[in-house]
PDB file of C-alpha atoms in Angstrom:
ATOM      1  CA  MET Z   1       3.170  49.968  30.954  1.00 30.00           C
ATOM      2  CA  PHE Z   2       2.128  48.195  33.874  1.00 31.00           C
ATOM      3  CA  LEU Z   3       3.407  45.092  36.073  1.00 30.00           C
ATOM      4  CA  THR Z   4       0.162  43.035  36.202  1.00 34.00           C
ATOM      5  CA  LYS Z   5      -2.715  42.352  33.985  1.00 32.00           C
ATOM      6  CA  THR Z   6      -5.192  39.665  34.795  1.00 32.00           C
ATOM      7  CA  ARG Z   7      -8.693  38.502  34.214  1.00 32.00           C
ATOM      8  CA  ARG Z   8     -10.092  36.640  36.937  1.00 33.00           C
ATOM      9  CA  ALA Z   9     -13.582  35.084  38.974  1.00 30.00           C
ATOM     10  CA  ALA Z  10     -12.491  35.600  42.416  1.00 33.00           C
ATOM     11  CA  VAL Z  11     -12.194  39.253  42.806  1.00 41.00           C
ATOM     12  CA  PHE Z  12     -12.071  39.799  46.985  1.00 48.00           C
ATOM     13  CA  LEU Z  13     -15.051  43.173  46.457  1.00 49.00           C
ATOM     14  CA  PHE Z  14     -17.435  40.959  44.274  1.00 49.00           C
ATOM     15  CA  ALA Z  15     -17.154  37.625  45.990  1.00 51.00           C
ATOM     16  CA  ALA Z  16     -17.318  39.061  49.483  1.00 53.00           C
ATOM     17  CA  LEU Z  17     -20.575  40.989  48.429  1.00 49.00           C
ATOM     18  CA  THR Z  18     -21.946  37.946  46.994  1.00 51.00           C
ATOM     19  CA  LEU Z  19     -21.316  35.777  49.146  1.00 52.00           C
ATOM     20  CA  CYS Z  20     -23.883  38.229  51.664  1.00 57.00           C
ATOM     21  CA  ALA Z  21     -26.461  38.074  49.441  1.00 56.00           C
ATOM     22  CA  SER Z  22     -29.784  40.050  50.215  1.00 55.00           C
ATOM     23  CA  CYS Z  23     -28.026  42.263  52.864  1.00 68.00           C
ATOM     24  CA  SER Z  24     -27.005  45.254  53.716  1.00 76.00           C
ATOM     25  CA  THR Z  25     -22.870  45.394  53.550  1.00 83.00           C
ATOM     26  CA  ARG Z  26     -20.413  47.741  53.977  1.00 87.00           C
ATOM     27  CA  LEU Z  27     -17.019  46.923  52.584  1.00 88.00           C
ATOM     28  CA  SER Z  28     -14.042  49.612  54.076  1.00 94.00           C
ATOM     29  CA  GLY Z  29     -10.042  48.890  53.643  1.00 94.00           C
ATOM     30  CA  GLU Z  30      -6.982  50.018  51.689  1.00 94.00           C
ATOM     31  CA  ILE Z  31      -4.849  48.646  49.093  1.00 91.00           C
ATOM     32  CA  TYR Z  32      -1.277  49.474  49.660  1.00 89.00           C
ATOM     33  CA  SER Z  33       1.420  49.827  47.174  1.00 84.00           C
ATOM     34  CA  ASP Z  34       2.498  46.583  47.405  1.00 84.00           C
ATOM     35  CA  GLY Z  35      -0.440  44.589  46.802  1.00 83.00           C
ATOM     36  CA  ARG Z  36      -1.240  43.985  50.356  1.00 90.00           C
ATOM     37  CA  ALA Z  37      -4.535  45.054  51.457  1.00 92.00           C
ATOM     38  CA  LYS Z  38      -6.889  44.769  54.442  1.00 95.00           C
ATOM     39  CA  LEU Z  39     -10.713  44.998  54.312  1.00 92.00           C
ATOM     40  CA  VAL Z  40     -13.387  45.035  57.358  1.00 94.00           C
ATOM     41  CA  LEU Z  41     -16.718  43.553  55.942  1.00 89.00           C
ATOM     42  CA  ASP Z  42     -19.934  44.661  58.300  1.00 89.00           C
ATOM     43  CA  SER Z  43     -22.350  42.470  56.868  1.00 84.00           C
ATOM     44  CA  ALA Z  44     -26.227  41.735  58.257  1.00 81.00           C
ATOM     45  CA  LEU Z  45     -29.218  40.077  56.549  1.00 76.00           C
ATOM     46  CA  LEU Z  46     -32.665  42.466  56.127  1.00 74.00           C
ATOM     47  CA  PRO Z  47     -35.705  41.269  58.517  1.00 77.00           C
ATOM     48  CA  ALA Z  48     -37.644  39.175  55.837  1.00 79.00           C
ATOM     49  CA  MET Z  49     -34.877  37.936  54.472  1.00 73.00           C
ATOM     50  CA  SER Z  50     -33.668  36.313  57.879  1.00 74.00           C
ATOM     51  CA  GLY Z  51     -37.101  34.239  57.848  1.00 78.00           C
ATOM     52  CA  LEU Z  52     -36.650  33.093  54.505  1.00 77.00           C
ATOM     53  CA  LEU Z  53     -33.186  31.780  55.269  1.00 71.00           C
ATOM     54  CA  LYS Z  54     -34.015  30.301  58.585  1.00 72.00           C
ATOM     55  CA  ASN Z  55     -37.323  28.243  56.261  1.00 74.00           C
ATOM     56  CA  PHE Z  56     -34.502  27.364  53.503  1.00 68.00           C
ATOM     57  CA  ALA Z  57     -31.877  26.082  56.255  1.00 65.00           C
ATOM     58  CA  ALA Z  58     -35.250  24.097  58.221  1.00 65.00           C
ATOM     59  CA  ARG Z  59     -36.409  22.707  55.140  1.00 64.00           C
ATOM     60  CA  GLY Z  60     -33.138  20.918  55.052  1.00 59.00           C
ATOM     61  CA  GLY Z  61     -32.800  19.740  58.323  1.00 58.00           C
ATOM     62  CA  ASN Z  62     -30.913  22.825  59.620  1.00 58.00           C
ATOM     63  CA  ASP Z  63     -32.260  24.533  62.849  1.00 58.00           C
ATOM     64  CA  SER Z  64     -29.470  26.605  63.565  1.00 59.00           C
ATOM     65  CA  ALA Z  65     -30.456  30.317  64.938  1.00 58.00           C
ATOM     66  CA  VAL Z  66     -26.784  31.657  62.311  1.00 64.00           C
ATOM     67  CA  ILE Z  67     -28.360  32.089  59.525  1.00 67.00           C
ATOM     68  CA  LEU Z  68     -25.253  34.457  57.820  1.00 71.00           C
ATOM     69  CA  ASP Z  69     -22.362  32.378  58.989  1.00 78.00           C
ATOM     70  CA  ALA Z  70     -18.930  33.635  59.815  1.00 84.00           C
ATOM     71  CA  GLY Z  71     -17.646  30.079  59.839  1.00 85.00           C
ATOM     72  CA  VAL Z  72     -18.446  29.244  56.693  1.00 77.00           C
ATOM     73  CA  LEU Z  73     -17.425  32.935  54.821  1.00 79.00           C
ATOM     74  CA  ASN Z  74     -14.276  32.537  56.916  1.00 87.00           C
ATOM     75  CA  LYS Z  75     -13.742  28.777  54.846  1.00 83.00           C
ATOM     76  CA  ALA Z  76     -14.002  30.163  51.705  1.00 76.00           C
ATOM     77  CA  PHE Z  77     -12.503  33.097  51.795  1.00 78.00           C
ATOM     78  CA  THR Z  78      -8.766  31.156  53.161  1.00 82.00           C
ATOM     79  CA  LEU Z  79      -9.388  28.768  50.412  1.00 77.00           C
ATOM     80  CA  MET Z  80      -8.572  31.137  47.773  1.00 75.00           C
ATOM     81  CA  THR Z  81      -5.112  32.005  46.675  1.00 75.00           C
ATOM     82  CA  GLY Z  82      -3.873  35.093  48.378  1.00 80.00           C
ATOM     83  CA  ILE Z  83      -6.014  34.992  50.970  1.00 85.00           C
ATOM     84  CA  GLU Z  84      -3.328  35.394  54.264  1.00 91.00           C
ATOM     85  CA  SER Z  85      -6.229  35.554  56.643  1.00 94.00           C
ATOM     86  CA  SER Z  86     -10.438  35.738  57.220  1.00 92.00           C
ATOM     87  CA  GLU Z  87     -11.266  36.733  60.911  1.00 96.00           C
ATOM     88  CA  LEU Z  88     -14.728  37.662  60.759  1.00 92.00           C
ATOM     89  CA  ARG Z  89     -17.408  36.690  63.456  1.00 93.00           C
ATOM     90  CA  ASN Z  90     -21.132  36.845  64.419  1.00 90.00           C
ATOM     91  CA  VAL Z  91     -22.181  39.157  66.360  1.00 87.00           C
ATOM     92  CA  ALA Z  92     -25.859  38.155  65.917  1.00 78.00           C
ATOM     93  CA  GLY Z  93     -27.379  34.990  63.996  1.00 73.00           C
ATOM     94  CA  ASN Z  94     -27.860  37.476  60.946  1.00 78.00           C
ATOM     95  CA  ARG Z  95     -25.187  39.687  60.974  1.00 84.00           C
ATOM     96  CA  VAL Z  96     -20.963  39.079  60.443  1.00 88.00           C
ATOM     97  CA  GLU Z  97     -18.146  41.600  60.867  1.00 93.00           C
ATOM     98  CA  GLY Z  98     -14.173  41.145  61.212  1.00 95.00           C
ATOM     99  CA  THR Z  99     -11.560  41.345  58.580  1.00 95.00           C
ATOM    100  CA  ILE Z 100     -10.051  39.837  55.278  1.00 92.00           C
ATOM    101  CA  VAL Z 101      -6.119  40.409  54.909  1.00 94.00           C
ATOM    102  CA  ILE Z 102      -5.120  39.155  50.761  1.00 90.00           C
ATOM    103  CA  SER Z 103      -1.606  38.873  50.879  1.00 90.00           C
ATOM    104  CA  ASN Z 104      -1.070  40.457  47.478  1.00 80.00           C
ATOM    105  CA  ILE Z 105      -4.068  41.502  45.609  1.00 77.00           C
ATOM    106  CA  GLY Z 106      -1.509  40.832  42.130  1.00 67.00           C
ATOM    107  CA  LEU Z 107      -1.101  37.424  43.060  1.00 68.00           C
ATOM    108  CA  PHE Z 108      -4.382  36.347  44.739  1.00 70.00           C
ATOM    109  CA  LEU Z 109      -5.883  37.624  40.867  1.00 62.00           C
ATOM    110  CA  ASN Z 110      -3.804  35.877  38.778  1.00 54.00           C
ATOM    111  CA  ASN Z 111      -4.048  32.558  41.201  1.00 50.00           C
ATOM    112  CA  SER Z 112      -7.380  32.140  42.363  1.00 45.00           C
ATOM    113  CA  ALA Z 113      -8.211  28.863  42.248  1.00 34.00           C
ATOM    114  CA  GLY Z 114     -10.759  28.486  39.269  1.00 41.00           C
ATOM    115  CA  GLY Z 115     -11.132  31.661  36.179  1.00 47.00           C
ATOM    116  CA  LEU Z 116     -13.358  32.893  33.513  1.00 47.00           C
ATOM    117  CA  ALA Z 117     -12.876  31.695  29.608  1.00 45.00           C
ATOM    118  CA  ALA Z 118     -11.342  33.935  28.127  1.00 46.00           C
ATOM    119  CA  PRO Z 119     -13.865  36.320  27.110  1.00 46.00           C
ATOM    120  CA  ASP Z 120     -14.473  36.830  23.786  1.00 50.00           C
ATOM    121  CA  ALA Z 121     -12.693  40.308  22.942  1.00 46.00           C
ATOM    122  CA  ALA Z 122     -15.241  41.018  20.302  1.00 48.00           C
ATOM    123  CA  LYS Z 123     -18.302  40.215  22.532  1.00 53.00           C
ATOM    124  CA  GLN Z 124     -17.604  41.607  26.453  1.00 54.00           C
ATOM    125  CA  PRO Z 125     -14.579  43.065  28.139  1.00 56.00           C
ATOM    126  CA  GLU Z 126     -12.593  41.911  30.830  1.00 62.00           C
ATOM    127  CA  PHE Z 127     -14.228  40.537  34.372  1.00 64.00           C
ATOM    128  CA  ALA Z 128     -11.591  41.936  36.090  1.00 71.00           C
ATOM    129  CA  VAL Z 129      -8.204  44.315  35.319  1.00 76.00           C
ATOM    130  CA  TRP Z 130      -5.780  45.337  37.688  1.00 79.00           C
ATOM    131  CA  GLU Z 131      -2.518  47.421  36.516  1.00 84.00           C
ATOM    132  CA  ARG Z 132       0.109  48.653  37.938  1.00 84.00           C
ATOM    133  CA  LYS Z 133       2.938  51.489  36.464  1.00 86.00           C
ATOM    134  CA  PRO Z 134       6.243  51.192  37.094  1.00 85.00           C
ATOM    135  CA  SER Z 135       6.377  55.045  38.049  1.00 83.00           C
ATOM    136  CA  GLY Z 136       3.925  53.824  41.337  1.00 83.00           C
ATOM    137  CA  GLY Z 137       0.468  54.661  39.671  1.00 91.00           C
ATOM    138  CA  GLY Z 138      -1.917  52.214  38.552  1.00 92.00           C
ATOM    139  CA  ALA Z 139      -5.445  51.252  37.881  1.00 90.00           C
ATOM    140  CA  PHE Z 140      -8.513  48.826  38.935  1.00 87.00           C
ATOM    141  CA  ASN Z 141     -11.626  47.245  36.902  1.00 83.00           C
ATOM    142  CA  ILE Z 142     -14.359  44.883  37.451  1.00 80.00           C
ATOM    143  CA  THR Z 143     -16.872  44.784  34.781  1.00 80.00           C
ATOM    144  CA  ILE Z 144     -20.181  42.334  35.675  1.00 81.00           C
ATOM    145  CA  ASN Z 145     -22.583  41.853  32.788  1.00 84.00           C
ATOM    146  CA  ARG Z 146     -24.724  38.709  33.097  1.00 81.00           C
ATOM    147  CA  ASP Z 147     -22.254  36.857  30.832  1.00 78.00           C
ATOM    148  CA  THR Z 148     -19.310  37.217  33.403  1.00 74.00           C
ATOM    149  CA  GLY Z 149     -22.003  37.133  37.019  1.00 75.00           C
ATOM    150  CA  ARG Z 150     -22.829  33.937  36.075  1.00 72.00           C
ATOM    151  CA  GLN Z 151     -19.581  32.211  35.385  1.00 65.00           C
ATOM    152  CA  PHE Z 152     -18.332  34.329  38.586  1.00 62.00           C
ATOM    153  CA  LEU Z 153     -20.862  32.619  40.272  1.00 65.00           C
ATOM    154  CA  SER Z 154     -20.182  29.213  39.688  1.00 59.00           C
ATOM    155  CA  LEU Z 155     -16.869  29.135  40.966  1.00 55.00           C
ATOM    156  CA  LEU Z 156     -18.524  30.390  44.343  1.00 53.00           C
ATOM    157  CA  ALA Z 157     -20.216  27.831  47.127  1.00 54.00           C
ATOM    158  CA  PRO Z 158     -22.581  25.354  45.545  1.00 54.00           C
ATOM    159  CA  GLU Z 159     -24.566  26.845  49.023  1.00 57.00           C
ATOM    160  CA  LEU Z 160     -24.334  30.150  47.423  1.00 61.00           C
ATOM    161  CA  VAL Z 161     -25.927  29.138  43.551  1.00 69.00           C
ATOM    162  CA  ASP Z 162     -28.629  26.923  44.803  1.00 67.00           C
ATOM    163  CA  TYR Z 163     -29.704  30.461  47.709  1.00 69.00           C
ATOM    164  CA  LEU Z 164     -29.752  32.372  44.415  1.00 76.00           C
ATOM    165  CA  SER Z 165     -32.026  30.081  42.135  1.00 79.00           C
ATOM    166  CA  ALA Z 166     -34.616  29.254  45.212  1.00 77.00           C
ATOM    167  CA  LEU Z 167     -34.728  33.291  44.837  1.00 83.00           C
ATOM    168  CA  MET Z 168     -34.854  33.054  41.236  1.00 88.00           C
ATOM    169  CA  ALA Z 169     -31.983  35.970  40.630  1.00 88.00           C
ATOM    170  CA  PRO Z 170     -31.896  36.344  37.097  1.00 90.00           C
ATOM    171  CA  VAL Z 171     -27.629  36.338  37.528  1.00 86.00           C
ATOM    172  CA  VAL Z 172     -28.564  33.313  38.010  1.00 84.00           C
ATOM    173  CA  THR Z 173     -30.956  32.070  36.184  1.00 87.00           C
ATOM    174  CA  GLY Z 174     -29.763  33.881  33.136  1.00 85.00           C
ATOM    175  CA  GLU Z 175     -33.592  34.713  32.191  1.00 88.00           C
ATOM    176  CA  VAL Z 176     -33.822  38.335  31.067  1.00 91.00           C
ATOM    177  CA  ILE Z 177     -36.020  40.177  33.126  1.00 93.00           C
ATOM    178  CA  ASN Z 178     -35.741  44.480  33.821  1.00 93.00           C
ATOM    179  CA  LYS Z 179     -35.426  45.048  38.119  1.00 95.00           C
ATOM    180  CA  VAL Z 180     -39.291  46.102  38.114  1.00 95.00           C
ATOM    181  CA  GLY Z 181     -40.224  42.813  36.785  1.00 96.00           C
ATOM    182  CA  TYR Z 182     -37.667  40.381  39.472  1.00 95.00           C
ATOM    183  CA  LEU Z 183     -39.150  42.399  42.603  1.00 95.00           C
ATOM    184  CA  GLU Z 184     -42.475  41.363  41.241  1.00 96.00           C
ATOM    185  CA  LEU Z 185     -41.684  38.134  40.597  1.00 95.00           C
ATOM    186  CA  VAL Z 186     -40.416  38.003  44.192  1.00 93.00           C
ATOM    187  CA  SER Z 187     -43.464  39.463  45.179  1.00 95.00           C
ATOM    188  CA  ALA Z 188     -45.918  37.171  43.666  1.00 96.00           C
ATOM    189  CA  VAL Z 189     -43.610  34.042  44.996  1.00 92.00           C
ATOM    190  CA  TYR Z 190     -42.271  34.909  48.966  1.00 90.00           C
ATOM    191  CA  GLY Z 191     -44.352  38.464  49.753  1.00 92.00           C
ATOM    192  CA  LYS Z 192     -43.828  42.182  49.700  1.00 93.00           C
ATOM    193  CA  ALA Z 193     -41.531  41.731  52.429  1.00 90.00           C
ATOM    194  CA  VAL Z 194     -39.052  39.644  50.787  1.00 88.00           C
ATOM    195  CA  ALA Z 195     -39.075  41.645  47.609  1.00 91.00           C
ATOM    196  CA  ASP Z 196     -38.698  45.537  49.845  1.00 90.00           C
ATOM    197  CA  ASP Z 197     -36.303  43.634  51.874  1.00 86.00           C
ATOM    198  CA  LEU Z 198     -34.557  42.798  48.278  1.00 88.00           C
ATOM    199  CA  ALA Z 199     -35.286  46.588  46.329  1.00 90.00           C
ATOM    200  CA  ALA Z 200     -33.598  48.272  50.592  1.00 86.00           C
ATOM    201  CA  ALA Z 201     -30.788  45.707  50.401  1.00 85.00           C
ATOM    202  CA  GLU Z 202     -27.125  48.259  49.662  1.00 85.00           C
ATOM    203  CA  LEU Z 203     -23.232  47.877  48.547  1.00 84.00           C
ATOM    204  CA  SER Z 204     -20.757  50.108  50.121  1.00 89.00           C
ATOM    205  CA  ILE Z 205     -17.521  50.290  49.631  1.00 89.00           C
ATOM    206  CA  ALA Z 206     -14.710  52.828  50.598  1.00 94.00           C
ATOM    207  CA  VAL Z 207     -11.255  51.413  49.518  1.00 93.00           C
ATOM    208  CA  SER Z 208      -8.107  53.873  49.655  1.00 95.00           C
ATOM    209  CA  PHE Z 209      -5.660  52.803  46.662  1.00 94.00           C
ATOM    210  CA  PRO Z 210      -1.733  53.587  46.842  1.00 92.00           C
ATOM    211  CA  GLY Z 211      -2.023  57.004  45.867  1.00 94.00           C
ATOM    212  CA  PRO Z 212      -4.019  60.362  45.026  1.00 96.00           C
ATOM    213  CA  VAL Z 213      -7.292  58.991  42.650  1.00 96.00           C
ATOM    214  CA  GLU Z 214      -7.340  60.818  39.571  1.00 96.00           C
ATOM    215  CA  SER Z 215     -10.862  58.990  38.228  1.00 96.00           C
ATOM    216  CA  VAL Z 216     -13.072  56.917  38.989  1.00 95.00           C
ATOM    217  CA  ALA Z 217     -16.445  55.494  36.710  1.00 92.00           C
ATOM    218  CA  GLY Z 218     -19.319  53.994  39.146  1.00 86.00           C
ATOM    219  CA  GLY Z 219     -18.543  55.557  42.705  1.00 91.00           C
ATOM    220  CA  THR Z 220     -16.710  58.693  43.939  1.00 95.00           C
ATOM    221  CA  PHE Z 221     -13.163  59.672  45.474  1.00 96.00           C
ATOM    222  CA  ARG Z 222     -11.426  62.221  47.218  1.00 96.00           C
ATOM    223  CA  GLY Z 223      -7.787  62.253  47.443  1.00 96.00           C
ATOM    224  CA  SER Z 224      -6.747  58.205  47.696  1.00 96.00           C
ATOM    225  CA  GLN Z 225      -9.925  56.882  48.868  1.00 96.00           C
ATOM    226  CA  THR Z 226     -12.911  55.827  46.903  1.00 96.00           C
ATOM    227  CA  GLU Z 227     -16.624  55.291  47.712  1.00 95.00           C
ATOM    228  CA  PHE Z 228     -18.620  53.080  45.832  1.00 91.00           C
ATOM    229  CA  LYS Z 229     -22.361  52.365  46.406  1.00 89.00           C
ATOM    230  CA  MET Z 230     -25.385  50.335  44.901  1.00 85.00           C
ATOM    231  CA  PRO Z 231     -28.427  48.206  45.218  1.00 88.00           C
ATOM    232  CA  LEU Z 232     -27.549  45.569  45.682  1.00 85.00           C
ATOM    233  CA  LEU Z 233     -30.563  44.755  43.160  1.00 90.00           C
ATOM    234  CA  ASP Z 234     -28.359  46.187  40.559  1.00 90.00           C
ATOM    235  CA  LEU Z 235     -25.926  42.635  40.884  1.00 85.00           C
ATOM    236  CA  LEU Z 236     -28.242  40.761  40.958  1.00 88.00           C
ATOM    237  CA  VAL Z 237     -30.378  41.519  37.847  1.00 92.00           C
ATOM    238  CA  LEU Z 238     -27.548  43.287  35.532  1.00 90.00           C
ATOM    239  CA  ASP Z 239     -29.560  44.396  33.498  1.00 89.00           C
ATOM    240  CA  THR Z 240     -27.102  46.960  32.950  1.00 89.00           C
ATOM    241  CA  PRO Z 241     -23.978  45.804  33.033  1.00 88.00           C
ATOM    242  CA  VAL Z 242     -22.215  46.983  36.655  1.00 86.00           C
ATOM    243  CA  ILE Z 243     -18.461  48.591  35.657  1.00 86.00           C
ATOM    244  CA  TYR Z 244     -16.181  49.475  38.387  1.00 86.00           C
ATOM    245  CA  ASP Z 245     -12.816  51.869  37.730  1.00 91.00           C
ATOM    246  CA  VAL Z 246     -10.161  53.545  39.428  1.00 94.00           C
ATOM    247  CA  ARG Z 247      -7.141  54.976  38.401  1.00 95.00           C
ATOM    248  CA  TRP Z 248      -4.408  56.190  40.290  1.00 95.00           C
ATOM    249  CA  THR Z 249      -0.972  57.962  40.255  1.00 95.00           C
ATOM    250  CA  PRO Z 250       2.026  58.006  42.462  1.00 92.00           C
ATOM    251  CA  TRP Z 251       2.439  60.110  45.352  1.00 87.00           C
ATOM    252  CA  ARG Z 252       4.369  63.186  44.704  1.00 78.00           C
TER     253      ARG Z 252
END
């Protein structure tokens, strides 16, 4: 029925977006029929978050003006199996943009360093599924809930986990709290401006798939192009699971 079905935590879309936590981020590009993918990332920290990160960095003895470091992101991505290249650059101290190339998304998903423990099929879905059918169609699904979100983050840079812990993000702490309650907590600790930045940060993903899309959950589509938009808060709190599902058919 399909050539590849996998469960892996290092799924590029959410690796990129989570590494840019507290940013407004846009990811665009294309996944080709041979599994190769070329994606463009543009991510910028919002003003209050930028100031908070500078304070965090200064306390750690780092007075660098670069808060969102393209070099750190490039290193993280290129260590992942299946990443051919990562050419991000800083266009400002709080903004990165550039291109990341995946040599084969099936290889990437199957061989990324580490992985989630096999889920209990009766309790939770697989984190990620990539399917390619012999006919040329296929499907791509990502499901992030409180359990898989924490496992996913444990495979990424420890600095990211420390940072999100400092922000008291439920995806790291495991606290069961809704978005309103979380923003009230952040406001009480770091001030309303930081809470407002978190509430305003948005993730935007525009990706073309190898054939005409026939259905999408969590976004919209036209032809082979899909579009997903999500408040970053949804990913940090996960009071409701985040599910993206794309199914496409072969070109006729």
